[in-house]
mmCIF file of C-alpha atoms and ligand atoms in Angstrom:
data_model
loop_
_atom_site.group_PDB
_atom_site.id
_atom_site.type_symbol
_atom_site.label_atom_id
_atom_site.label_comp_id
_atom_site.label_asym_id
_atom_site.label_seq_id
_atom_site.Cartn_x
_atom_site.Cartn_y
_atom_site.Cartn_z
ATOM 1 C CA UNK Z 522 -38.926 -146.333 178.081
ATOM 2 C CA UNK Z 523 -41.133 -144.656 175.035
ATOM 3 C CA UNK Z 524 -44.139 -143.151 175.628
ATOM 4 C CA UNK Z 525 -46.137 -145.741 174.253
ATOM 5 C CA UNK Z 526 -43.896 -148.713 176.415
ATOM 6 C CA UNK Z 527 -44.999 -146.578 179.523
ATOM 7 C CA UNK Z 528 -48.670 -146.329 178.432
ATOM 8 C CA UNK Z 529 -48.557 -150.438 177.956
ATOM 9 C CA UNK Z 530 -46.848 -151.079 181.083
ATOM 10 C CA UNK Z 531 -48.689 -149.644 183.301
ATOM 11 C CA UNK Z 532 -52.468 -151.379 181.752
ATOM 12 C CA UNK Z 533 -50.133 -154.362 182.345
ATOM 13 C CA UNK Z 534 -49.994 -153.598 186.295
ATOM 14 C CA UNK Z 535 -53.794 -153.118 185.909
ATOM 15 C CA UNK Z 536 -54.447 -156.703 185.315
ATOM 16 C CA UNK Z 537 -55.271 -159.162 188.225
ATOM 17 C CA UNK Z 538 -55.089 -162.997 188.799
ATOM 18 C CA UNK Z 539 -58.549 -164.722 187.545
ATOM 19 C CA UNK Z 540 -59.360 -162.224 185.065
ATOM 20 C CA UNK Z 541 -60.665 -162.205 181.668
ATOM 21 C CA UNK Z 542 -58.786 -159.748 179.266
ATOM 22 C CA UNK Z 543 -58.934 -159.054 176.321
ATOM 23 C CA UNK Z 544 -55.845 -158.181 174.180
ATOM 24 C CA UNK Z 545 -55.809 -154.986 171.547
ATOM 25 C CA UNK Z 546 -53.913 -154.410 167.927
ATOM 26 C CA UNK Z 547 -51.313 -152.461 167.648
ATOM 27 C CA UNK Z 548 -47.696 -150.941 168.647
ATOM 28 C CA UNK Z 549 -49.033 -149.623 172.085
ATOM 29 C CA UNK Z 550 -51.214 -152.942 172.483
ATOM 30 C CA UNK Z 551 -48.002 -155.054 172.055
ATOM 31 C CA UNK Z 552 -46.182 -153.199 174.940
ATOM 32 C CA UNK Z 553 -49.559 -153.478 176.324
ATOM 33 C CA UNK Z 554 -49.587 -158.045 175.512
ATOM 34 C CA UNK Z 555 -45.820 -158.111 176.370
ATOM 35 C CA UNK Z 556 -46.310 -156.932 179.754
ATOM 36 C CA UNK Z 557 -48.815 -159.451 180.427
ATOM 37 C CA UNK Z 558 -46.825 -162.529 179.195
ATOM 38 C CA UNK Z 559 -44.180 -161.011 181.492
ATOM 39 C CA UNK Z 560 -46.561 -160.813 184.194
ATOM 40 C CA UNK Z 561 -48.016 -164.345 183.977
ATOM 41 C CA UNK Z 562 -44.507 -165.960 183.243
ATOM 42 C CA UNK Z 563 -43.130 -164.449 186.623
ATOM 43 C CA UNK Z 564 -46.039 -164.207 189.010
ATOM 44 C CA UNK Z 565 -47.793 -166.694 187.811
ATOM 45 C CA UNK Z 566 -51.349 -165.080 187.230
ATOM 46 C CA UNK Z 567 -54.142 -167.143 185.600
ATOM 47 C CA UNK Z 568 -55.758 -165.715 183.547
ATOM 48 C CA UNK Z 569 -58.731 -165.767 180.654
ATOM 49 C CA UNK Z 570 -56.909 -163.829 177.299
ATOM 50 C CA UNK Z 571 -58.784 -163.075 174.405
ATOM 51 C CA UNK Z 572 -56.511 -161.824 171.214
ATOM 52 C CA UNK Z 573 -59.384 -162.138 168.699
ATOM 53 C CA UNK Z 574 -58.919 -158.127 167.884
ATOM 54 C CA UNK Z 575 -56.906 -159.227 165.082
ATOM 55 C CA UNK Z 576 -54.967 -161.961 163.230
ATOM 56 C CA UNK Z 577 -51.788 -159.705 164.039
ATOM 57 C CA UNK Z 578 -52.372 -159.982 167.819
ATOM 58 C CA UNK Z 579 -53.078 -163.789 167.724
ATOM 59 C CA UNK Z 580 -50.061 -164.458 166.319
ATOM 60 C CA UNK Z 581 -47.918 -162.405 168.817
ATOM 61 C CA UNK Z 582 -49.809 -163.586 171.764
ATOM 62 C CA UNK Z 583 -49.127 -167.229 170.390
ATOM 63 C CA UNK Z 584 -45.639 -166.421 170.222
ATOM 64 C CA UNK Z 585 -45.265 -165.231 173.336
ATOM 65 C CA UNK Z 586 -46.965 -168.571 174.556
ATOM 66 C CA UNK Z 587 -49.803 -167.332 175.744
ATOM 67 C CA UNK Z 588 -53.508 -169.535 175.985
ATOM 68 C CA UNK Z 589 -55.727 -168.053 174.559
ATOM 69 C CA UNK Z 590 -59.659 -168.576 174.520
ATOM 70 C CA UNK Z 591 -61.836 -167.906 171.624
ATOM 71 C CA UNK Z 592 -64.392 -165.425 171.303
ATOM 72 C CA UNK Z 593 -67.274 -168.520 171.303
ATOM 73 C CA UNK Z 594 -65.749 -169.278 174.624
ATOM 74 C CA UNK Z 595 -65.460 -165.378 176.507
ATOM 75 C CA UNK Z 596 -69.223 -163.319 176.592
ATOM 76 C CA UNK Z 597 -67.300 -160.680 179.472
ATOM 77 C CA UNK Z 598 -63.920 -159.103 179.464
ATOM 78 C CA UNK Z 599 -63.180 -157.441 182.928
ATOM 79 C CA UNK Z 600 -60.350 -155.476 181.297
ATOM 80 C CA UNK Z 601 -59.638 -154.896 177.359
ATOM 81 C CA UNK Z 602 -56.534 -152.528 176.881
ATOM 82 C CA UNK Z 603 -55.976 -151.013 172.985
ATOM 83 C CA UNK Z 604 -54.812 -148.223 171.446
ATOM 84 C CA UNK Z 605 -56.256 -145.792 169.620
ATOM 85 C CA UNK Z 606 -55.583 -143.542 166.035
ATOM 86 C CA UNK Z 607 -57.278 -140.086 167.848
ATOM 87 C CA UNK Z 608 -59.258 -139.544 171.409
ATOM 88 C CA UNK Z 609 -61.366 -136.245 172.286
ATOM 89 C CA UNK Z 610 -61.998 -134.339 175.734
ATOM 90 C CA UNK Z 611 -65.181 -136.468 176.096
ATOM 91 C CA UNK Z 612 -63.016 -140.160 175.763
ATOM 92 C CA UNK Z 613 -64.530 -140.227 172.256
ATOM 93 C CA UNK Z 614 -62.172 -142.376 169.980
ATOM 94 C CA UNK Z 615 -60.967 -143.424 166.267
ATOM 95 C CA UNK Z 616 -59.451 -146.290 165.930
ATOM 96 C CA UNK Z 617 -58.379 -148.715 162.906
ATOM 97 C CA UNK Z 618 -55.128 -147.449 161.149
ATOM 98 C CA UNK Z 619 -54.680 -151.508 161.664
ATOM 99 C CA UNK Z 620 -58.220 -152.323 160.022
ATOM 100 C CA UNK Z 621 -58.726 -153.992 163.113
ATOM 101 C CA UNK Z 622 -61.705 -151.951 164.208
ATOM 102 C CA UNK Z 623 -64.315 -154.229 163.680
ATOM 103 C CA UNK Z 624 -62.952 -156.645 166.215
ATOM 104 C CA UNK Z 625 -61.925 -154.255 168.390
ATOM 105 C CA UNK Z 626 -65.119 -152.678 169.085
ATOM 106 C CA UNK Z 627 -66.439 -155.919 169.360
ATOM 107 C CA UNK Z 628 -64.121 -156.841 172.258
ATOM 108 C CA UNK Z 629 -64.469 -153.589 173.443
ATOM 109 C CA UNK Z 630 -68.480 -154.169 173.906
ATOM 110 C CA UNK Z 631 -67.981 -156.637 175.928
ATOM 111 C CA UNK Z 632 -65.505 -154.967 178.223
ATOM 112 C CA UNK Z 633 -66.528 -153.062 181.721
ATOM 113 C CA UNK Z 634 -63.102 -151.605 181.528
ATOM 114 C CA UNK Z 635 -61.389 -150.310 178.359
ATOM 115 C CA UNK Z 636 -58.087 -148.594 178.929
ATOM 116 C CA UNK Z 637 -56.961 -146.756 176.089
ATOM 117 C CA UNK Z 638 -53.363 -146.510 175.911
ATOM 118 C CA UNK Z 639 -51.665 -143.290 173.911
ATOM 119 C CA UNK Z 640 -49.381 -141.373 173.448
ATOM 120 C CA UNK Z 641 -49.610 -137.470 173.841
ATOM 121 C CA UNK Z 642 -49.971 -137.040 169.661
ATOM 122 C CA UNK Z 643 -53.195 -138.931 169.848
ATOM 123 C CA UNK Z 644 -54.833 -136.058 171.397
ATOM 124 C CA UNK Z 645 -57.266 -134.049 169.453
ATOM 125 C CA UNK Z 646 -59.907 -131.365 170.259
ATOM 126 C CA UNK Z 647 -62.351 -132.581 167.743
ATOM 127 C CA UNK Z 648 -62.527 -136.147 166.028
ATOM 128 C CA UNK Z 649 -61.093 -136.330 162.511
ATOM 129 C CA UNK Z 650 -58.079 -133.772 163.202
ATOM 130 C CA UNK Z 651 -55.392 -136.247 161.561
ATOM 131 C CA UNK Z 652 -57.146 -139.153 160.733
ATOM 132 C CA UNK Z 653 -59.781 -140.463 158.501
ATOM 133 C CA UNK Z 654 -62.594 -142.626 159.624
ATOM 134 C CA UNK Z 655 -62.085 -146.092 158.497
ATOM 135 C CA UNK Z 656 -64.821 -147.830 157.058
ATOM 136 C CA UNK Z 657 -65.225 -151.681 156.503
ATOM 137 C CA UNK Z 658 -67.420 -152.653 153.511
ATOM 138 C CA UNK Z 659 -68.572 -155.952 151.954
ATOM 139 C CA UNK Z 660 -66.638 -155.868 148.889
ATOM 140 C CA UNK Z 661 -69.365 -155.306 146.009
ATOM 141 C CA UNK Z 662 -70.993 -152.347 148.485
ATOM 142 C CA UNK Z 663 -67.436 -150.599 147.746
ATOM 143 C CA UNK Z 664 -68.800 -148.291 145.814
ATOM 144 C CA UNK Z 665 -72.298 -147.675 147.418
ATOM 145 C CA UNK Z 666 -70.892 -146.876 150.617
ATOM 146 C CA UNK Z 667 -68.069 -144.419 149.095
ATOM 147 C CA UNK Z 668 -71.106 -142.593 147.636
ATOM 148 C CA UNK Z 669 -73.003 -142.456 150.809
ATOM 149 C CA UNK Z 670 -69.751 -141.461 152.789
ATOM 150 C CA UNK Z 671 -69.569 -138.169 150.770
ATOM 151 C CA UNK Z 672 -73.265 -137.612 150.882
ATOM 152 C CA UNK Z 673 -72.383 -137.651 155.181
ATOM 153 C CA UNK Z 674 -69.884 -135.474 154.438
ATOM 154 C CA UNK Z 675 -66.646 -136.819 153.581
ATOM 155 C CA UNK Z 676 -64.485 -134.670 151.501
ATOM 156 C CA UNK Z 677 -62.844 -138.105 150.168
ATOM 157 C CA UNK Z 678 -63.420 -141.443 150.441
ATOM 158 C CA UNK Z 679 -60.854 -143.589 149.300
ATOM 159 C CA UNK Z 680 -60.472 -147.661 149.303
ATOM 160 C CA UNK Z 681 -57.267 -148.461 151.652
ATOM 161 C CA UNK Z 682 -54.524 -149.350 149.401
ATOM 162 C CA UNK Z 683 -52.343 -152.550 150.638
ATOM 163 C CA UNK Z 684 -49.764 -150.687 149.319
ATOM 164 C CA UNK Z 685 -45.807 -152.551 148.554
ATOM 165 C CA UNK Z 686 -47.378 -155.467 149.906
ATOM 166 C CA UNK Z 687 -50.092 -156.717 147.725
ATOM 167 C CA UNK Z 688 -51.271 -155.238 144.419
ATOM 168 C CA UNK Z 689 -55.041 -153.649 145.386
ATOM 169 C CA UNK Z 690 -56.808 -153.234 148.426
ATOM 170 C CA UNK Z 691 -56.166 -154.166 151.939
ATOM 171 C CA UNK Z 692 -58.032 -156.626 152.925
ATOM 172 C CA UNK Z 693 -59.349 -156.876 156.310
ATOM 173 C CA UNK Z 694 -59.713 -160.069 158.743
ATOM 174 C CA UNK Z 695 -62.674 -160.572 157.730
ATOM 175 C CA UNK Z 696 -62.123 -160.711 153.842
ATOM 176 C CA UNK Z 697 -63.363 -156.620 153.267
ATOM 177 C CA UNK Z 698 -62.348 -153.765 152.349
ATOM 178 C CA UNK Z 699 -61.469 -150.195 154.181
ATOM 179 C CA UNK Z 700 -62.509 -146.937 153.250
ATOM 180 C CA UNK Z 701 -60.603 -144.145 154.699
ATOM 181 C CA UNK Z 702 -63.373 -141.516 155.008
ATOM 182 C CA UNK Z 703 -62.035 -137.636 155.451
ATOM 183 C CA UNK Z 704 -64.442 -135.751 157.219
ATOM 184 C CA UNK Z 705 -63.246 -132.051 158.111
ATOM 185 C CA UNK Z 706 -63.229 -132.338 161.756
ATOM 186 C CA UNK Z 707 -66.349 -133.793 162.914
ATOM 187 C CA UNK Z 708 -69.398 -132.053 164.599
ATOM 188 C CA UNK Z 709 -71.722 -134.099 165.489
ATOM 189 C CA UNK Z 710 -69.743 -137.589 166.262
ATOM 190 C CA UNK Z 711 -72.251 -139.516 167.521
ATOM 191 C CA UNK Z 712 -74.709 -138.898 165.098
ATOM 192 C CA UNK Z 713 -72.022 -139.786 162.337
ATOM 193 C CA UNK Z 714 -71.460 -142.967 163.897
ATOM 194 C CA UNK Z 715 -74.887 -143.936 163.515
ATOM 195 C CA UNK Z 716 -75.352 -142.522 160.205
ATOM 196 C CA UNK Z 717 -72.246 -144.730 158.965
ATOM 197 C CA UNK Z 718 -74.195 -148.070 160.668
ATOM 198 C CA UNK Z 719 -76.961 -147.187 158.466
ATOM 199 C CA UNK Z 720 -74.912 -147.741 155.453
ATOM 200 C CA UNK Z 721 -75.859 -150.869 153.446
ATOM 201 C CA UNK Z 722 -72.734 -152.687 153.244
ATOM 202 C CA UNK Z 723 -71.188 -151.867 156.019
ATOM 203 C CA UNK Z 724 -69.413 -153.913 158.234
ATOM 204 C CA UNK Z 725 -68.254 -151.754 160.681
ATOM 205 C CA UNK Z 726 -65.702 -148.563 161.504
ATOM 206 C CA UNK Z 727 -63.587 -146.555 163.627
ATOM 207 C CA UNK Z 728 -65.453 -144.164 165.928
ATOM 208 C CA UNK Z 729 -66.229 -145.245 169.049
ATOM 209 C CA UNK Z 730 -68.677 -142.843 170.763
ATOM 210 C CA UNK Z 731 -70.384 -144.805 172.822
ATOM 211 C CA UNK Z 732 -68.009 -145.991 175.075
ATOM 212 C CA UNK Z 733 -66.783 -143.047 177.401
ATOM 213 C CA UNK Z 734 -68.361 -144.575 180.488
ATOM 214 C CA UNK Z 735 -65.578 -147.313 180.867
ATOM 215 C CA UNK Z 736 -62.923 -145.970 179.018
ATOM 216 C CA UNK Z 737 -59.872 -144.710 181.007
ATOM 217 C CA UNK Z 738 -56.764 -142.937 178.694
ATOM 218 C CA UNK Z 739 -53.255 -143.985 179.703
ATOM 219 C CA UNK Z 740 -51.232 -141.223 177.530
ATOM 220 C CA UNK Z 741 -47.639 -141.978 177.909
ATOM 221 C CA UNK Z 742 -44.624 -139.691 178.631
ATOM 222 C CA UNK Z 743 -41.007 -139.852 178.516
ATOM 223 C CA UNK Z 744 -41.782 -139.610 182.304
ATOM 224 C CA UNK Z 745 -45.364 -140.575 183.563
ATOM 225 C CA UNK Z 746 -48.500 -141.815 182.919
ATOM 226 C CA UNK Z 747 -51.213 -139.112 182.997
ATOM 227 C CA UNK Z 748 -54.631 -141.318 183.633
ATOM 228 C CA UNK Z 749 -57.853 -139.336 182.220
ATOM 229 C CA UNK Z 750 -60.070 -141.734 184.271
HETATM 230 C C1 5RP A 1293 -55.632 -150.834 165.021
HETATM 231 C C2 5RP A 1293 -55.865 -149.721 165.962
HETATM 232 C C3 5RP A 1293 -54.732 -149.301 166.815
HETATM 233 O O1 5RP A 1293 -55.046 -149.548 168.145
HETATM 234 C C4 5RP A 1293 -54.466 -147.823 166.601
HETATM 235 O O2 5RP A 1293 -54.230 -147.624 165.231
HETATM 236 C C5 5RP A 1293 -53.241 -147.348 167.409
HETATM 237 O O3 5RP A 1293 -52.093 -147.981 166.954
HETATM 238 P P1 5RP A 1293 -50.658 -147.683 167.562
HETATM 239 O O4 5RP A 1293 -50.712 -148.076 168.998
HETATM 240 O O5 5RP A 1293 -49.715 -148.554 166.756
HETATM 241 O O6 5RP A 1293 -50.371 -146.209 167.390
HETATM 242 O O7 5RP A 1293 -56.939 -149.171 166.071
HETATM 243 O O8 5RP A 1293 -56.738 -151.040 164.198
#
């Protein structure tokens, strides 16, 4: 088992019959959704799944067979498990190299558990180490917010290219676009989060500061799970 299997399986054993959980985007996440389709397929558990974090994760929950309820339907996850781009010493996250991070947060809101599953390469002393901050934007704010990005901060703020797949941007679930914003390792985290909302135009992004107080980390080793509770 990889370290990321390990991380999944054990949020799997976390979940119990009658509860409402919601499912996360991802490679770790799918270790994370297969675990659970194993889980109710052998033991039977009933339980509430949401998959709205992305279209990815519908489609593999579907194929596993799961039921799914909609988002319309679920106002209170008892457990949402996810995975995450970068996490800090204070259970500070950035999430989103799957542009999912709009719905993720939003699932994650509604959570009184979050377990973040990792491996040990997602661990960072300050925010912004490896990764860039992704941004969603409406479309025409592209360039308003990739001004005010830089005026935060960021040393570059580039529009997500789809890359070999489609000509142009990626284009989110929602029908936006993602700016990869490269701050040099932030300082002040929270306030950046903030100061990102403020942005006209945008939609949403990948820190999650707020959330410490119900996140657990699952990293994954070859061996173990080491739970930062
Ligand atoms: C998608 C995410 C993912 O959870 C994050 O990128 C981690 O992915 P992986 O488990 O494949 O390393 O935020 O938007």
């Amino acid at each position: 088992m990889d370290a990321k299997e390990r991380a999944g399986e054990w949020a799997a054993s976390q979940v119990r019959d009658g509860m409402a959980v919601g499912l996360g985007t991802g490679s770790t996440a799918a270790f994370f959704i297969r675990g659970v389709a194993r889980r109710v397929r052998e033991e039977g558990l009933k339980l509430r799944l949401l998959a709205s974090s992305s279209y990815s994760t519908i489609l593999l929950a579907t194929e596993l067979g799961l039921p799914l309820a909609t988002l319309e339907q679920v106002d209170a996850l008892d457990l949402y498990a996810d995975g995450a781009d970068e996490f800090d010493p204070q259970k500070r996250l950035i999430k989103g190299r799957g542009a999912a991070m709009v719905r993720e947060k939003h699932l994650v809101h509604l959570s009184s558990r979050f377990l973040v599953l990792v491996d040990p390469s997602k661990r960072v002393e300050r925010l912004g180490t490896h990764f860039p901050v992704p941004v969603e934007c409406l479309p025409f704010s592209t360039g308003l917010v990739r001004a005010e990005l830089v005026k935060l901060g960021a040393r570059e703020a580039i529009v997500r290219p789809a890359g070999t797949s489609k000509d142009g941007p990626v284009v989110s679930d929602q029908g936006n676009f993602v700016i990869d914003a490269r701050f040099d390792a932030a300082g002040d985290v929270a306030g950046l989060d903030d100061a990102i909302n403020a942005i006209p135009g945008v939609v949403g992004h990948g820190l999650f500061t707020r959330y410490a107080d119900r996140v657990t980390v699952a990293v994954g080793h070859a061996d173990r799970v080491e739970i930062i509770g």
